CSV table of C-alpha atoms in Angstrom, one decimal:
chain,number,residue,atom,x,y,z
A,817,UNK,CA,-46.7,140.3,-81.4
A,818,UNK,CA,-49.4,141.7,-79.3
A,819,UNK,CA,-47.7,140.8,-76.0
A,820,UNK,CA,-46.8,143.4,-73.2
A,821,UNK,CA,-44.3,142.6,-69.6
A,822,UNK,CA,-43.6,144.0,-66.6
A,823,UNK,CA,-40.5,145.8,-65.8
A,824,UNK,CA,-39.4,146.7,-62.2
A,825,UNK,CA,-37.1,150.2,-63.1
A,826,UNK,CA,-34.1,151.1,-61.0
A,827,UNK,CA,-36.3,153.8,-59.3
A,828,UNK,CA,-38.3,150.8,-58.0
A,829,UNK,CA,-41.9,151.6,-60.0
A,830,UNK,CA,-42.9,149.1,-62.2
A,831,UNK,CA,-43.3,149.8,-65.7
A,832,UNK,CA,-46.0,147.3,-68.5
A,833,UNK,CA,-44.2,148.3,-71.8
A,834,UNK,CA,-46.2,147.4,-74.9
A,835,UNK,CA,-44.2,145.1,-76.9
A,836,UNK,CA,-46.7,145.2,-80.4
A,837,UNK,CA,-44.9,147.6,-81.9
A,838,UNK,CA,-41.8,145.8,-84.8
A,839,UNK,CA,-38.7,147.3,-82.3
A,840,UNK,CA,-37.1,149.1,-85.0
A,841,UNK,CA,-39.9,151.2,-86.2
A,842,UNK,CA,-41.1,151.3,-90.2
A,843,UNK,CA,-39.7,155.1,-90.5
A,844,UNK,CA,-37.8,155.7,-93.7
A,845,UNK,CA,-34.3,155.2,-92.4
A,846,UNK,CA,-35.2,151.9,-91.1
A,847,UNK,CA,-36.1,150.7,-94.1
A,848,UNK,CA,-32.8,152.2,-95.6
A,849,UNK,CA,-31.5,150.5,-92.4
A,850,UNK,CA,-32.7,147.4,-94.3
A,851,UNK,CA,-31.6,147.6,-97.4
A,852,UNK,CA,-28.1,147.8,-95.9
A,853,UNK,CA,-28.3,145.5,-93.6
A,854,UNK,CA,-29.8,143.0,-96.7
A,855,UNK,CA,-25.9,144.1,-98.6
A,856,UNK,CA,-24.6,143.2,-95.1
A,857,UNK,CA,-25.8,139.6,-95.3
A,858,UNK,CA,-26.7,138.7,-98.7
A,859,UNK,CA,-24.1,136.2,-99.0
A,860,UNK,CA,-24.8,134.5,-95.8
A,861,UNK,CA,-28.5,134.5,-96.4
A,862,UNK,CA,-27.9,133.3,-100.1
A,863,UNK,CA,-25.8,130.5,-98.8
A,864,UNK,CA,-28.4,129.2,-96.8
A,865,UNK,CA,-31.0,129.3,-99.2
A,866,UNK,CA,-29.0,127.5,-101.7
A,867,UNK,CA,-27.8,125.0,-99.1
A,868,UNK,CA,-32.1,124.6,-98.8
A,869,UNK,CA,-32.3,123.4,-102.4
A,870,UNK,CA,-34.2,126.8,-103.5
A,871,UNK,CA,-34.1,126.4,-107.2
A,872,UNK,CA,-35.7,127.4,-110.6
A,873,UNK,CA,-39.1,127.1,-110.5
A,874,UNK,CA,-39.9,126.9,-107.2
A,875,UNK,CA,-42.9,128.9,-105.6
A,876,UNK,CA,-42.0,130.8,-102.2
A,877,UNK,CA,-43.6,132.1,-99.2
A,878,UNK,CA,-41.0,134.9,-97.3
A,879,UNK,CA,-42.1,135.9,-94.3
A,880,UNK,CA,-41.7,139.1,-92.9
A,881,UNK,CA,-40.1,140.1,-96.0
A,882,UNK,CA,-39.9,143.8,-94.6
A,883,UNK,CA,-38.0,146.2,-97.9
A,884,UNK,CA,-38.1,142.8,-99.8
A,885,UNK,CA,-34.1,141.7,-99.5
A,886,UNK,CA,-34.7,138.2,-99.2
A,887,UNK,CA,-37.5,138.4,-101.8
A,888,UNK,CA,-35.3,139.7,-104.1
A,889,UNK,CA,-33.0,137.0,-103.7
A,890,UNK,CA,-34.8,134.4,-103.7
A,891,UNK,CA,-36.6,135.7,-107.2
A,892,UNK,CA,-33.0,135.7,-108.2
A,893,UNK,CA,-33.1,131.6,-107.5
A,894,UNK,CA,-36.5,130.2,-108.5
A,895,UNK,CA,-36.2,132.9,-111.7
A,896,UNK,CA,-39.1,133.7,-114.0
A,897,UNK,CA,-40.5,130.1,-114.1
A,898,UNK,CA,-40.8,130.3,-110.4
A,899,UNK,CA,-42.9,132.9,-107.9
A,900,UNK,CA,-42.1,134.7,-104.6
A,901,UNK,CA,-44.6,136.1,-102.0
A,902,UNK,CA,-43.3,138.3,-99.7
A,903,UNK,CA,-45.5,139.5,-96.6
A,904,UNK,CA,-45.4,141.6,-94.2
A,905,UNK,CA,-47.5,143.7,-91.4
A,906,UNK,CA,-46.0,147.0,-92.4
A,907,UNK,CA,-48.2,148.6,-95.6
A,908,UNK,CA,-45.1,151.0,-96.0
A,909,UNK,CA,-42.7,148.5,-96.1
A,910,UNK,CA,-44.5,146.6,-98.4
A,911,UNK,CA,-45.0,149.4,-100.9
A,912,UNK,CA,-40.6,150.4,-100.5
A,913,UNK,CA,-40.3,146.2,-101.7
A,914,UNK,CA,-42.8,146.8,-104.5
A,915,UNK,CA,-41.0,149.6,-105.7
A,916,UNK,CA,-37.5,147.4,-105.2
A,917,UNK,CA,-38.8,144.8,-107.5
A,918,UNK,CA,-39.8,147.1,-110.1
A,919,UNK,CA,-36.7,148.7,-110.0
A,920,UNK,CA,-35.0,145.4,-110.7
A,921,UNK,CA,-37.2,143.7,-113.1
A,922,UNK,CA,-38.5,141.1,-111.3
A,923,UNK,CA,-42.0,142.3,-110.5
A,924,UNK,CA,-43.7,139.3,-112.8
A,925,UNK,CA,-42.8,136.7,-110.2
A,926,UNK,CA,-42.1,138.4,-107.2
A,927,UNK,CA,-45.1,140.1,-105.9
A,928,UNK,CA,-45.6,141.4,-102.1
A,929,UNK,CA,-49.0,142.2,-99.6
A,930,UNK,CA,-49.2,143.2,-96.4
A,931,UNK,CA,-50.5,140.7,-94.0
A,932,UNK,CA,-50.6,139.7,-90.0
A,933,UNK,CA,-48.5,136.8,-89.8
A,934,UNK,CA,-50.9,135.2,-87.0
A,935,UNK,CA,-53.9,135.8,-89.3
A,936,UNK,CA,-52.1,134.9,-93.2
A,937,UNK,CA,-54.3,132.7,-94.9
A,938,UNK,CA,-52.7,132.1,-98.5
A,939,UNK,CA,-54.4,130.7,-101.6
A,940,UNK,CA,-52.1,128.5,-102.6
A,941,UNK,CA,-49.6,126.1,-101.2
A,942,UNK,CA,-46.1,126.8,-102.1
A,943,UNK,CA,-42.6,124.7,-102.7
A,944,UNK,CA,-41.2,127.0,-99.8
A,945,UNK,CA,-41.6,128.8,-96.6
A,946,UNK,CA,-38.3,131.0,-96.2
A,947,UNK,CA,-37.4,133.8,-93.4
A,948,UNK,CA,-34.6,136.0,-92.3
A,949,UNK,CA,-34.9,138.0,-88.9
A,950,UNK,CA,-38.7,137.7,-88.4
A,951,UNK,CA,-39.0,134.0,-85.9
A,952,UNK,CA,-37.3,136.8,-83.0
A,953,UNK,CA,-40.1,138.8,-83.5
A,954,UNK,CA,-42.7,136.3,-83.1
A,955,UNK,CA,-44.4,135.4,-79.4
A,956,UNK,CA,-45.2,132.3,-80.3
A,957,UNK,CA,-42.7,131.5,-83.1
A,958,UNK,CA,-43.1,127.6,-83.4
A,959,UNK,CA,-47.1,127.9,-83.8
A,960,UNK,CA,-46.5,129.9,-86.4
A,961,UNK,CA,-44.4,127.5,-88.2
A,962,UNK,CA,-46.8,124.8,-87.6
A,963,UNK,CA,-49.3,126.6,-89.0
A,964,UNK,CA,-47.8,127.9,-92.0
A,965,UNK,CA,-46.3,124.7,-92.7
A,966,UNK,CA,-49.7,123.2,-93.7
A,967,UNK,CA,-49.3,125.4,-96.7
A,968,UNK,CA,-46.3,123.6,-98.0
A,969,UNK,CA,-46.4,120.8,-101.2
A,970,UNK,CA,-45.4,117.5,-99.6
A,971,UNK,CA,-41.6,117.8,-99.1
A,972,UNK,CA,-41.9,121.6,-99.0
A,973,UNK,CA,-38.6,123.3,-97.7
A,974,UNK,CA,-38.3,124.8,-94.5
A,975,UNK,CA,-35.9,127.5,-94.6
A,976,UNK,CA,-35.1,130.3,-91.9
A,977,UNK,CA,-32.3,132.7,-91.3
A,978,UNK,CA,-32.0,134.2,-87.4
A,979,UNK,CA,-28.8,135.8,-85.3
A,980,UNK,CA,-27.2,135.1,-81.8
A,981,UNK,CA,-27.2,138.9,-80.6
A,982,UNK,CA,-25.1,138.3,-77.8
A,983,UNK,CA,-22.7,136.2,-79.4
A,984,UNK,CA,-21.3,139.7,-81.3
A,985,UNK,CA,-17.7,141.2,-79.8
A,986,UNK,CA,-14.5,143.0,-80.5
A,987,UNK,CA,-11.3,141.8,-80.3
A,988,UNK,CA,-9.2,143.1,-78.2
A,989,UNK,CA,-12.5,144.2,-76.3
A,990,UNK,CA,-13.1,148.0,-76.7
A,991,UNK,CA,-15.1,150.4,-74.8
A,992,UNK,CA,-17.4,151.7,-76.7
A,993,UNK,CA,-18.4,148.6,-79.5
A,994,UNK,CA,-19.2,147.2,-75.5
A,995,UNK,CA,-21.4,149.7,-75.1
A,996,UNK,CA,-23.1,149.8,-77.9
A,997,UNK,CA,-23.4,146.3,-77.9
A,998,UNK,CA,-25.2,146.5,-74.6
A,999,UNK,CA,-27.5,148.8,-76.0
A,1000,UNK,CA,-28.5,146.9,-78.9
A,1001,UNK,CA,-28.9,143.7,-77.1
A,1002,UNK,CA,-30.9,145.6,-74.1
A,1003,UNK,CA,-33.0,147.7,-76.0
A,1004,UNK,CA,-34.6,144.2,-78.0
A,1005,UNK,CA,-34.4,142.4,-74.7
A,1006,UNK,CA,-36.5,145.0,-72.7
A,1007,UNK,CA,-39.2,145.2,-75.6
A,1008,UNK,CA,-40.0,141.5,-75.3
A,1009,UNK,CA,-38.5,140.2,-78.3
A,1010,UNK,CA,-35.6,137.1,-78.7
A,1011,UNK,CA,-32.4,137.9,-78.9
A,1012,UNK,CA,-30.4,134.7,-79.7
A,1013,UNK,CA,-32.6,133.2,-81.9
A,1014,UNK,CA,-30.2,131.8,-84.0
A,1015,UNK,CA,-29.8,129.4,-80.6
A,1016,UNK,CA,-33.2,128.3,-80.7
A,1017,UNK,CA,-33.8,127.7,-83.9
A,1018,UNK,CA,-33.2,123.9,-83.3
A,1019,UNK,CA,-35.9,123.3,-80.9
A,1020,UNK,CA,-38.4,125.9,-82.5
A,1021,UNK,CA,-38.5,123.0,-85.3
A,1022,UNK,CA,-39.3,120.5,-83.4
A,1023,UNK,CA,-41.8,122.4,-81.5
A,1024,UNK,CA,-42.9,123.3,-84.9
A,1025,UNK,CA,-43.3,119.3,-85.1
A,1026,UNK,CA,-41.0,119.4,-88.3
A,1027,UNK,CA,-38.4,116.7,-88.8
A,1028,UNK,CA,-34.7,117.5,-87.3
A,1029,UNK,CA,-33.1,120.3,-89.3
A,1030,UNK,CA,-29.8,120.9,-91.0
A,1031,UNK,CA,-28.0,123.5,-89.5
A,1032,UNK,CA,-24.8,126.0,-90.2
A,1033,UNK,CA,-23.8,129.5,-88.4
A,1034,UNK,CA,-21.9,131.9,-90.1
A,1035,UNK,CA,-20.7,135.7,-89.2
A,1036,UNK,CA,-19.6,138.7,-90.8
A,1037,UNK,CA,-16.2,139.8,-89.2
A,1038,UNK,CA,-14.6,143.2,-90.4
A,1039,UNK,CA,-12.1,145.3,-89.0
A,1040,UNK,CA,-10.0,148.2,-91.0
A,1041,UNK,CA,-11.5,152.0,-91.7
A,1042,UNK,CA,-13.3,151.0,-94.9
A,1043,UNK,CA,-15.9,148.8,-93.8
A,1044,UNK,CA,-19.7,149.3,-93.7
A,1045,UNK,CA,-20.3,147.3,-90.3
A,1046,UNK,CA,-19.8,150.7,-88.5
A,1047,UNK,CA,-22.7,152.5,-90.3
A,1048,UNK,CA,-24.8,149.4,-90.1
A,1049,UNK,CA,-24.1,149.0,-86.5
A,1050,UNK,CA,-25.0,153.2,-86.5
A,1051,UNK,CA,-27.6,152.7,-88.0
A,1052,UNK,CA,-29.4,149.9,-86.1
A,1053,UNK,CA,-28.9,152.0,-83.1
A,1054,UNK,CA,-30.4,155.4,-84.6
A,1055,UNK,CA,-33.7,152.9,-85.3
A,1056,UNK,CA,-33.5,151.6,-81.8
A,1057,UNK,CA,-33.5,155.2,-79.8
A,1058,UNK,CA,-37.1,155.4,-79.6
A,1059,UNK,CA,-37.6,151.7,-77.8
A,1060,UNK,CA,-34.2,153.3,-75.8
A,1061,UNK,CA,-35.4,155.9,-74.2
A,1062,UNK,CA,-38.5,154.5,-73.6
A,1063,UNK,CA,-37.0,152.0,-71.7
A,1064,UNK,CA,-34.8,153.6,-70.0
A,1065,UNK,CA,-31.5,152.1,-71.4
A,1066,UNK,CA,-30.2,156.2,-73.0
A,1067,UNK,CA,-31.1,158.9,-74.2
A,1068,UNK,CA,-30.5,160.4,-77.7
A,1069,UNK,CA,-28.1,162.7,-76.0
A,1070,UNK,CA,-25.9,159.8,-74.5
A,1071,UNK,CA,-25.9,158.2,-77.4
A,1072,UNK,CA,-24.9,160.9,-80.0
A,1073,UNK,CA,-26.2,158.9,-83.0
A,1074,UNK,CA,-24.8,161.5,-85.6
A,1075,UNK,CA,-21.0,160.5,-85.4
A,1076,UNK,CA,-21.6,157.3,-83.6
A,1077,UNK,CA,-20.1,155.3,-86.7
A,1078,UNK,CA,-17.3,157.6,-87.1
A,1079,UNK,CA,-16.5,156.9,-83.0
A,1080,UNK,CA,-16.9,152.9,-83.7
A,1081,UNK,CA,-14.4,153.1,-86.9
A,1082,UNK,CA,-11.5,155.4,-85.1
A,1083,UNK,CA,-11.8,153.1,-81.8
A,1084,UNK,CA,-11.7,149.9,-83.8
A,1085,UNK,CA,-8.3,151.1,-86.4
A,1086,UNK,CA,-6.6,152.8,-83.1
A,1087,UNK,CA,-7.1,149.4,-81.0
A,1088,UNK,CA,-6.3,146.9,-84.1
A,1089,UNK,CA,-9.6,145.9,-83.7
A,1090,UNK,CA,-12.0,143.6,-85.8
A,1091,UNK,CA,-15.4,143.3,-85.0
A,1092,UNK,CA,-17.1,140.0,-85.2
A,1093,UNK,CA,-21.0,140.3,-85.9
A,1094,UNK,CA,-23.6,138.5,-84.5
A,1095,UNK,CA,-23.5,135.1,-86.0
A,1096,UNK,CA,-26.3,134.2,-88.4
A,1097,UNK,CA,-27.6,130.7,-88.1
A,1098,UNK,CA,-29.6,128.9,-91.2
A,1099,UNK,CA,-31.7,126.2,-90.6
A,1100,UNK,CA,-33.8,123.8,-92.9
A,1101,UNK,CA,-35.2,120.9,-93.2
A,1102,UNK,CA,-38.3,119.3,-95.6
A,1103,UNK,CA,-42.1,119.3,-94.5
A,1104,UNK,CA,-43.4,115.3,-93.8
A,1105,UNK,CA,-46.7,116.5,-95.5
């Protein structure tokens, strides 16, 4: 991820931002951020994995594994007999999944390190190569798959997970879910990264040079005062102000991140509202190795 772009401003100057920096930050509550967000999608992302053929036994690489959610899950699959690596460029983050897998008893086969995707050299080859969110991070996403898929068994599984940011909406359409839609979308947009991923992930294989993929999309949709898409939306904002304001797209003050979930929860029960998340594509296919 060491890229940078040009931006002409509105005031006309033109602005490099530095784009090596994860988006979202590694504080503390982005990785809470996470770990909701991992509740958010678990069924999704399990789906998928299934649908892959991740089963007991089996010995996994997960990329970007960030707090360790899909880690986790996929230790849950391959079981005791099987292994998980989860890595990722964040030391901190790395550490918060160690702790995770402690905490639920799977620390004999799911193990974590912190490593440089570009630079990852493992010492073993592995049954799988799995990944949820982390090809939109990635400048040169299909390299990385080739490259990585050279540490697959023959027939290793080829499994990622990745969203269609733009694809996300209310219905009826309401003000302020717009809005922070816009701002979400913007803020990855302006720091260099993909933000309908999900879209690509088709042709990102066959870059990759692996055979043709099976695919499926599926979204959360929830409406009603009880759901927990408001916070996470909250939250993803609150871990998105920095890259905000430095791009220019608002301020802390605009934004008012302390009762912004509140705000998205009364507008979406006083407009009958249900709000229809960014659609999560799965793809996968088997290594010709």
């Amino acid at each position: 991820m060491n890229t940078s772009f040009v931006e002409r401003r509105p005031d006309g100057q033109i602005e490099t931002l530095d784009t090596r920096q994860y988006t979202l930050g590694y504080s503390e509550g982005e990785f809470k951020r996470l770990q909701l967000q991992g509740d958010f999608v678990r069924d999704l992302t399990e789906d998928v994995l299934r649908r892959a053929g991740l089963k007991q036994g089996m010995h996994v690489l997960d990329l970007g594994c960030g707090v360790g959610d899909v880690s986790l899950l996929a230790g849950q699959l391959v079981g005791p007999s099987g292994s998980v690596l989860g890595i990722d460029r964040s030391q901190d983050a790395v550490e918060a999944a160690e702790q995770r897998a402690v905490e639920a008893g799977q620390c004999y086969w799911v193990r974590f390190a912190s490593a440089d995707l570009a630079k990852f050299v493992p010492e073993r080859k592995f049954d799988a190569i799995i990944g949820r969110l982390v090809l939109m991070y990635l400048p040169e996403p299909a390299e990385t798959l080739r490259r990585l898929a050279g540490f697959l068994r023959p027939g290793g599984i080829v499994a990622f997970q990745e969203m269609s940011m733009p694809f996300a909406r209310s219905v009826p359409t309401t003000p302020l879910f717009t809005q922070v839609l816009g701002w979400i979308v913007r803020a990855f947009a302006r720091t260099g990264f993909e933000t309908d991923m999900g879209g690509k992930l088709f042709s990102t294989y066959l870059a990759a040079g692996l055979p043709v993929p099976q695919m499926i999309s599926a979204a959360r949709v929830e409406g009603g005062g009880e759901s927990l898409g408001y916070e996470y939306i909250a939250q993803t904002v609150r871990s998105l102000i920095p890259a905000m304001e430095r791009t220019g797209i608002a301020t802390a003050a605009e934004i008012g991140i302390d009762d912004l979930a509140d705000r998205l929860r009364e507008e979406a029960v006083a407009h009958g509202a249900c709000i229809m998340f960014p659609p999560m594509t799965g793809a996968w296919t088997c290594s010709q190795q």
